CSV table of C-alpha atoms in Angstrom, one decimal:
chain,number,residue,atom,x,y,z
A,1,UNK,CA,352.0,40.4,218.1
A,2,UNK,CA,353.1,40.7,221.7
A,3,UNK,CA,351.0,38.4,223.9
A,4,UNK,CA,350.0,36.1,221.0
A,5,UNK,CA,352.4,33.1,220.5
A,6,UNK,CA,350.4,31.4,217.8
A,7,UNK,CA,347.0,31.4,216.0
A,8,UNK,CA,345.5,28.0,215.0
A,9,UNK,CA,342.4,27.3,213.0
A,10,UNK,CA,341.5,23.6,212.3
A,11,UNK,CA,338.8,21.1,211.4
A,12,UNK,CA,339.0,17.5,212.7
A,13,UNK,CA,336.8,14.6,211.9
A,14,UNK,CA,338.5,11.7,213.7
A,15,UNK,CA,341.8,13.0,215.1
A,16,UNK,CA,342.2,12.7,218.8
A,17,UNK,CA,344.9,14.6,220.7
A,18,UNK,CA,346.9,12.5,223.2
A,19,UNK,CA,347.6,14.0,226.6
A,20,UNK,CA,350.0,16.9,226.3
A,21,UNK,CA,350.9,20.3,227.7
A,22,UNK,CA,351.6,23.8,226.3
A,23,UNK,CA,353.8,26.5,227.8
A,24,UNK,CA,351.1,29.0,226.8
A,25,UNK,CA,347.5,29.7,227.7
A,26,UNK,CA,345.1,28.0,225.2
A,27,UNK,CA,342.1,30.2,224.4
A,28,UNK,CA,339.7,28.1,222.4
A,29,UNK,CA,336.3,28.7,220.7
A,30,UNK,CA,334.5,25.9,218.8
A,31,UNK,CA,332.6,27.0,215.7
A,32,UNK,CA,331.0,23.7,215.0
A,33,UNK,CA,330.6,20.3,216.8
A,34,UNK,CA,331.6,19.3,220.3
A,35,UNK,CA,335.0,18.5,221.9
A,36,UNK,CA,335.5,16.3,224.8
A,37,UNK,CA,338.7,16.7,226.8
A,38,UNK,CA,340.3,15.7,230.0
A,39,UNK,CA,342.1,18.5,231.9
A,40,UNK,CA,344.1,17.4,234.9
A,41,UNK,CA,342.2,14.1,234.9
A,42,UNK,CA,338.8,15.6,234.9
A,43,UNK,CA,336.5,15.4,231.8
A,44,UNK,CA,335.1,18.6,230.3
A,45,UNK,CA,333.3,19.6,227.1
A,46,UNK,CA,333.9,22.5,224.7
A,47,UNK,CA,331.0,23.7,222.5
A,48,UNK,CA,330.1,26.8,220.5
A,49,UNK,CA,328.3,28.4,223.5
A,50,UNK,CA,331.5,28.3,225.6
A,51,UNK,CA,334.9,30.0,225.7
A,52,UNK,CA,337.5,27.5,226.8
A,53,UNK,CA,340.7,28.5,228.6
A,54,UNK,CA,343.4,25.8,229.3
A,55,UNK,CA,346.3,26.9,231.5
A,56,UNK,CA,350.0,26.3,230.7
A,57,UNK,CA,351.8,23.2,231.8
A,58,UNK,CA,348.6,21.3,232.8
A,59,UNK,CA,348.0,18.0,230.9
A,60,UNK,CA,345.0,17.8,228.6
A,61,UNK,CA,343.8,15.8,225.6
A,62,UNK,CA,341.0,16.3,223.1
A,63,UNK,CA,338.6,14.4,220.8
A,64,UNK,CA,335.4,14.8,218.8
A,65,UNK,CA,332.3,14.0,220.8
A,66,UNK,CA,330.2,13.4,217.6
A,67,UNK,CA,330.9,11.5,214.3
A,68,UNK,CA,330.8,14.8,212.4
A,69,UNK,CA,333.9,16.1,214.2
A,70,UNK,CA,334.5,19.7,215.1
A,71,UNK,CA,335.9,23.0,213.9
A,72,UNK,CA,337.8,25.3,216.2
A,73,UNK,CA,339.9,28.5,216.4
A,74,UNK,CA,342.6,28.8,219.0
A,75,UNK,CA,344.8,31.6,220.4
A,76,UNK,CA,347.9,30.5,222.2
A,77,UNK,CA,348.6,33.4,224.6
A,78,UNK,CA,352.0,34.0,226.3
A,79,UNK,CA,352.2,32.7,229.8
A,80,UNK,CA,352.6,36.2,231.1
A,81,UNK,CA,349.2,37.4,229.8
A,82,UNK,CA,347.6,36.0,233.0
A,83,UNK,CA,349.0,35.7,236.5
A,84,UNK,CA,350.3,32.3,237.5
A,85,UNK,CA,348.0,32.4,240.5
A,86,UNK,CA,345.0,32.0,238.2
A,87,UNK,CA,346.1,28.6,236.9
A,88,UNK,CA,344.2,26.8,239.6
A,89,UNK,CA,341.0,28.6,238.9
A,90,UNK,CA,341.3,27.9,235.1
A,91,UNK,CA,341.8,24.2,235.9
A,92,UNK,CA,338.7,24.1,238.1
A,93,UNK,CA,336.5,26.1,235.6
A,94,UNK,CA,338.0,26.0,232.1
A,95,UNK,CA,334.6,26.7,230.4
A,96,UNK,CA,333.3,30.3,230.3
A,97,UNK,CA,329.8,31.0,229.2
A,98,UNK,CA,330.0,34.6,228.0
A,99,UNK,CA,328.5,35.4,224.6
A,100,UNK,CA,330.1,39.0,224.4
A,101,UNK,CA,333.5,37.5,225.2
A,102,UNK,CA,333.1,34.9,222.5
A,103,UNK,CA,332.2,37.6,220.0
A,104,UNK,CA,335.3,39.7,221.0
A,105,UNK,CA,337.5,36.6,220.6
A,106,UNK,CA,336.1,36.1,217.1
A,107,UNK,CA,336.7,39.7,216.2
A,108,UNK,CA,340.3,39.4,217.5
A,109,UNK,CA,340.9,36.5,215.2
A,110,UNK,CA,339.6,38.6,212.3
A,111,UNK,CA,341.9,41.5,213.3
A,112,UNK,CA,344.9,39.2,213.5
A,113,UNK,CA,344.2,37.9,210.0
A,114,UNK,CA,344.1,41.4,208.5
A,115,UNK,CA,347.5,42.9,207.6
A,116,UNK,CA,348.1,46.3,208.9
A,117,UNK,CA,345.5,46.2,211.7
A,118,UNK,CA,348.0,46.1,214.6
A,119,UNK,CA,346.4,48.6,216.9
A,120,UNK,CA,343.0,47.0,216.4
A,121,UNK,CA,344.4,43.6,217.3
A,122,UNK,CA,346.2,45.0,220.3
A,123,UNK,CA,343.0,46.7,221.5
A,124,UNK,CA,340.9,43.6,221.0
A,125,UNK,CA,343.4,41.4,222.8
A,126,UNK,CA,343.5,43.9,225.8
A,127,UNK,CA,339.7,43.8,226.1
A,128,UNK,CA,339.6,40.0,225.7
A,129,UNK,CA,342.3,39.3,228.3
A,130,UNK,CA,340.8,41.8,230.8
A,131,UNK,CA,337.4,40.1,230.5
A,132,UNK,CA,338.9,36.6,230.9
A,133,UNK,CA,340.9,37.8,233.9
A,134,UNK,CA,337.8,39.1,235.6
A,135,UNK,CA,336.0,35.7,235.0
A,136,UNK,CA,339.0,33.9,236.7
A,137,UNK,CA,338.9,36.4,239.6
A,138,UNK,CA,335.1,35.9,240.0
A,139,UNK,CA,334.3,39.5,240.0
A,140,UNK,CA,332.4,41.9,237.9
A,141,UNK,CA,334.0,45.0,236.2
A,142,UNK,CA,334.0,47.8,238.8
A,143,UNK,CA,332.6,51.2,237.8
A,144,UNK,CA,335.4,53.2,236.1
A,145,UNK,CA,336.0,56.8,236.7
A,146,UNK,CA,335.1,59.1,233.9
A,147,UNK,CA,338.3,60.7,232.7
A,148,UNK,CA,337.9,62.8,229.5
A,149,UNK,CA,341.5,64.1,230.0
A,150,UNK,CA,342.9,60.6,229.5
A,151,UNK,CA,341.0,60.1,226.3
A,152,UNK,CA,342.2,63.5,225.0
A,153,UNK,CA,345.8,62.7,225.8
A,154,UNK,CA,345.5,59.5,223.9
A,155,UNK,CA,344.0,61.4,221.0
A,156,UNK,CA,346.9,63.8,221.0
A,157,UNK,CA,349.3,60.8,220.9
A,158,UNK,CA,347.4,59.3,218.0
A,159,UNK,CA,347.4,62.5,216.0
A,160,UNK,CA,351.1,62.9,216.5
A,161,UNK,CA,351.8,59.4,215.4
A,162,UNK,CA,350.2,59.6,211.9
A,163,UNK,CA,351.2,58.0,209.6
A,164,UNK,CA,353.4,55.5,211.5
A,165,UNK,CA,351.0,54.8,214.4
A,166,UNK,CA,351.9,53.6,217.9
A,167,UNK,CA,351.4,50.5,219.8
A,168,UNK,CA,348.7,50.2,222.5
A,169,UNK,CA,351.2,49.1,225.0
A,170,UNK,CA,353.4,52.1,224.3
A,171,UNK,CA,350.5,54.5,224.7
A,172,UNK,CA,349.4,52.8,227.9
A,173,UNK,CA,352.9,53.0,229.3
A,174,UNK,CA,353.2,56.7,228.5
A,175,UNK,CA,349.8,57.4,230.1
A,176,UNK,CA,350.4,55.1,233.0
A,177,UNK,CA,347.1,53.1,232.7
A,178,UNK,CA,346.3,49.5,231.6
A,179,UNK,CA,345.7,49.0,227.9
A,180,UNK,CA,342.1,47.8,228.4
A,181,UNK,CA,341.3,50.8,230.6
A,182,UNK,CA,342.7,53.1,227.9
A,183,UNK,CA,340.6,51.5,225.1
A,184,UNK,CA,337.4,51.8,227.2
A,185,UNK,CA,338.1,55.4,228.3
A,186,UNK,CA,338.7,56.5,224.7
A,187,UNK,CA,335.7,54.6,223.3
A,188,UNK,CA,333.4,56.0,226.0
A,189,UNK,CA,334.6,59.6,225.4
A,190,UNK,CA,334.7,59.7,221.6
A,191,UNK,CA,332.3,56.9,220.6
A,192,UNK,CA,334.8,54.8,218.6
A,193,UNK,CA,337.9,52.8,219.6
A,194,UNK,CA,341.4,54.1,219.2
A,195,UNK,CA,342.3,52.0,216.1
A,196,UNK,CA,339.3,53.3,214.2
A,197,UNK,CA,340.2,56.9,215.1
A,198,UNK,CA,343.7,56.3,213.9
A,199,UNK,CA,342.4,54.8,210.6
A,200,UNK,CA,340.3,58.0,210.1
A,201,UNK,CA,343.3,60.2,210.5
A,202,UNK,CA,345.3,58.1,208.0
A,203,UNK,CA,342.4,58.4,205.6
A,204,UNK,CA,342.4,62.2,206.0
A,205,UNK,CA,346.1,62.2,205.0
A,206,UNK,CA,345.4,59.8,202.1
A,207,UNK,CA,342.7,62.1,200.7
A,208,UNK,CA,345.0,65.1,200.8
A,209,UNK,CA,347.8,63.1,199.1
A,210,UNK,CA,345.4,61.8,196.4
A,211,UNK,CA,344.1,65.3,195.7
A,212,UNK,CA,347.7,66.5,195.4
A,213,UNK,CA,348.1,64.0,192.5
A,214,UNK,CA,350.0,61.2,194.3
A,215,UNK,CA,349.4,57.7,192.9
A,216,UNK,CA,347.3,55.4,195.1
A,217,UNK,CA,350.1,52.8,195.5
A,218,UNK,CA,352.4,55.4,197.0
A,219,UNK,CA,349.7,57.1,199.0
A,220,UNK,CA,349.0,53.8,200.8
A,221,UNK,CA,352.4,53.6,202.3
A,222,UNK,CA,352.8,57.3,202.8
A,223,UNK,CA,349.5,57.4,204.8
A,224,UNK,CA,350.5,54.4,207.0
A,225,UNK,CA,348.5,51.6,205.3
A,226,UNK,CA,349.9,48.1,204.8
A,227,UNK,CA,349.5,48.2,201.0
A,228,UNK,CA,347.1,49.6,198.4
A,229,UNK,CA,344.4,46.9,199.0
A,230,UNK,CA,344.5,47.8,202.7
A,231,UNK,CA,343.9,51.5,201.8
A,232,UNK,CA,341.2,50.6,199.3
A,233,UNK,CA,339.3,48.5,201.8
A,234,UNK,CA,339.1,51.3,204.4
A,235,UNK,CA,338.6,54.0,201.8
A,236,UNK,CA,335.7,52.2,200.3
A,237,UNK,CA,334.2,51.6,203.7
A,238,UNK,CA,334.3,55.2,204.7
A,239,UNK,CA,333.7,57.1,201.4
A,240,UNK,CA,331.9,54.5,199.3
A,241,UNK,CA,334.5,54.8,196.4
A,242,UNK,CA,338.0,53.7,195.6
A,243,UNK,CA,341.1,55.9,196.0
A,244,UNK,CA,341.6,55.9,192.2
A,245,UNK,CA,338.1,57.2,191.6
A,246,UNK,CA,338.4,59.7,194.3
A,247,UNK,CA,341.6,61.0,192.8
A,248,UNK,CA,340.2,61.4,189.3
A,249,UNK,CA,337.1,63.2,190.6
A,250,UNK,CA,339.1,66.1,192.1
């Protein structure tokens, strides 16, 4: 996905990273244990309560701080995700104590692991990167103007994109706003994020195709889902039954 160079999940008991660098931003959450690391020759700690951001091209190492080791999830984000001028602030304060941000990062990992959830992953990445950026800039989110017209224009784009869908970046470019602002404006206006709205429209189409007698395997691709299991997961979540049972009940 644009912006994400690599996703890395790992558990280590006794491995210690030697000093090294990346050409990406390293966004790290620890699920269990404690990590000690030196960043630019200053010692820091990464723990479950913190979000850790390591900037590109700055030497760092890593090692378990307890005998039980540690378990972590890492997103390597393209260097262009954050401005180069923020590198110094990330070196000075690599640990971010922000429980909602950590939860968003965890949800982003889940979205990246689910085939066919591209718009959801894009939306979550936009919100995560925007919140991290505000931490680095040491300012709170300003009050955003209420713009129901913007949300309605995005809804029109989403309706017109079924079944294929569109990327968040494409929608933001067309509407000339930032991706994060677009997600927040839509969610504030309609009470659900753009990816969930698009899934609902795809399910509407799938229901019509099923009632027309189309087999579920074909309906999945014709309605814009990754495969039949992807359709079934969302279908069951919304309607409490499977596409096959829904079709035979018509």
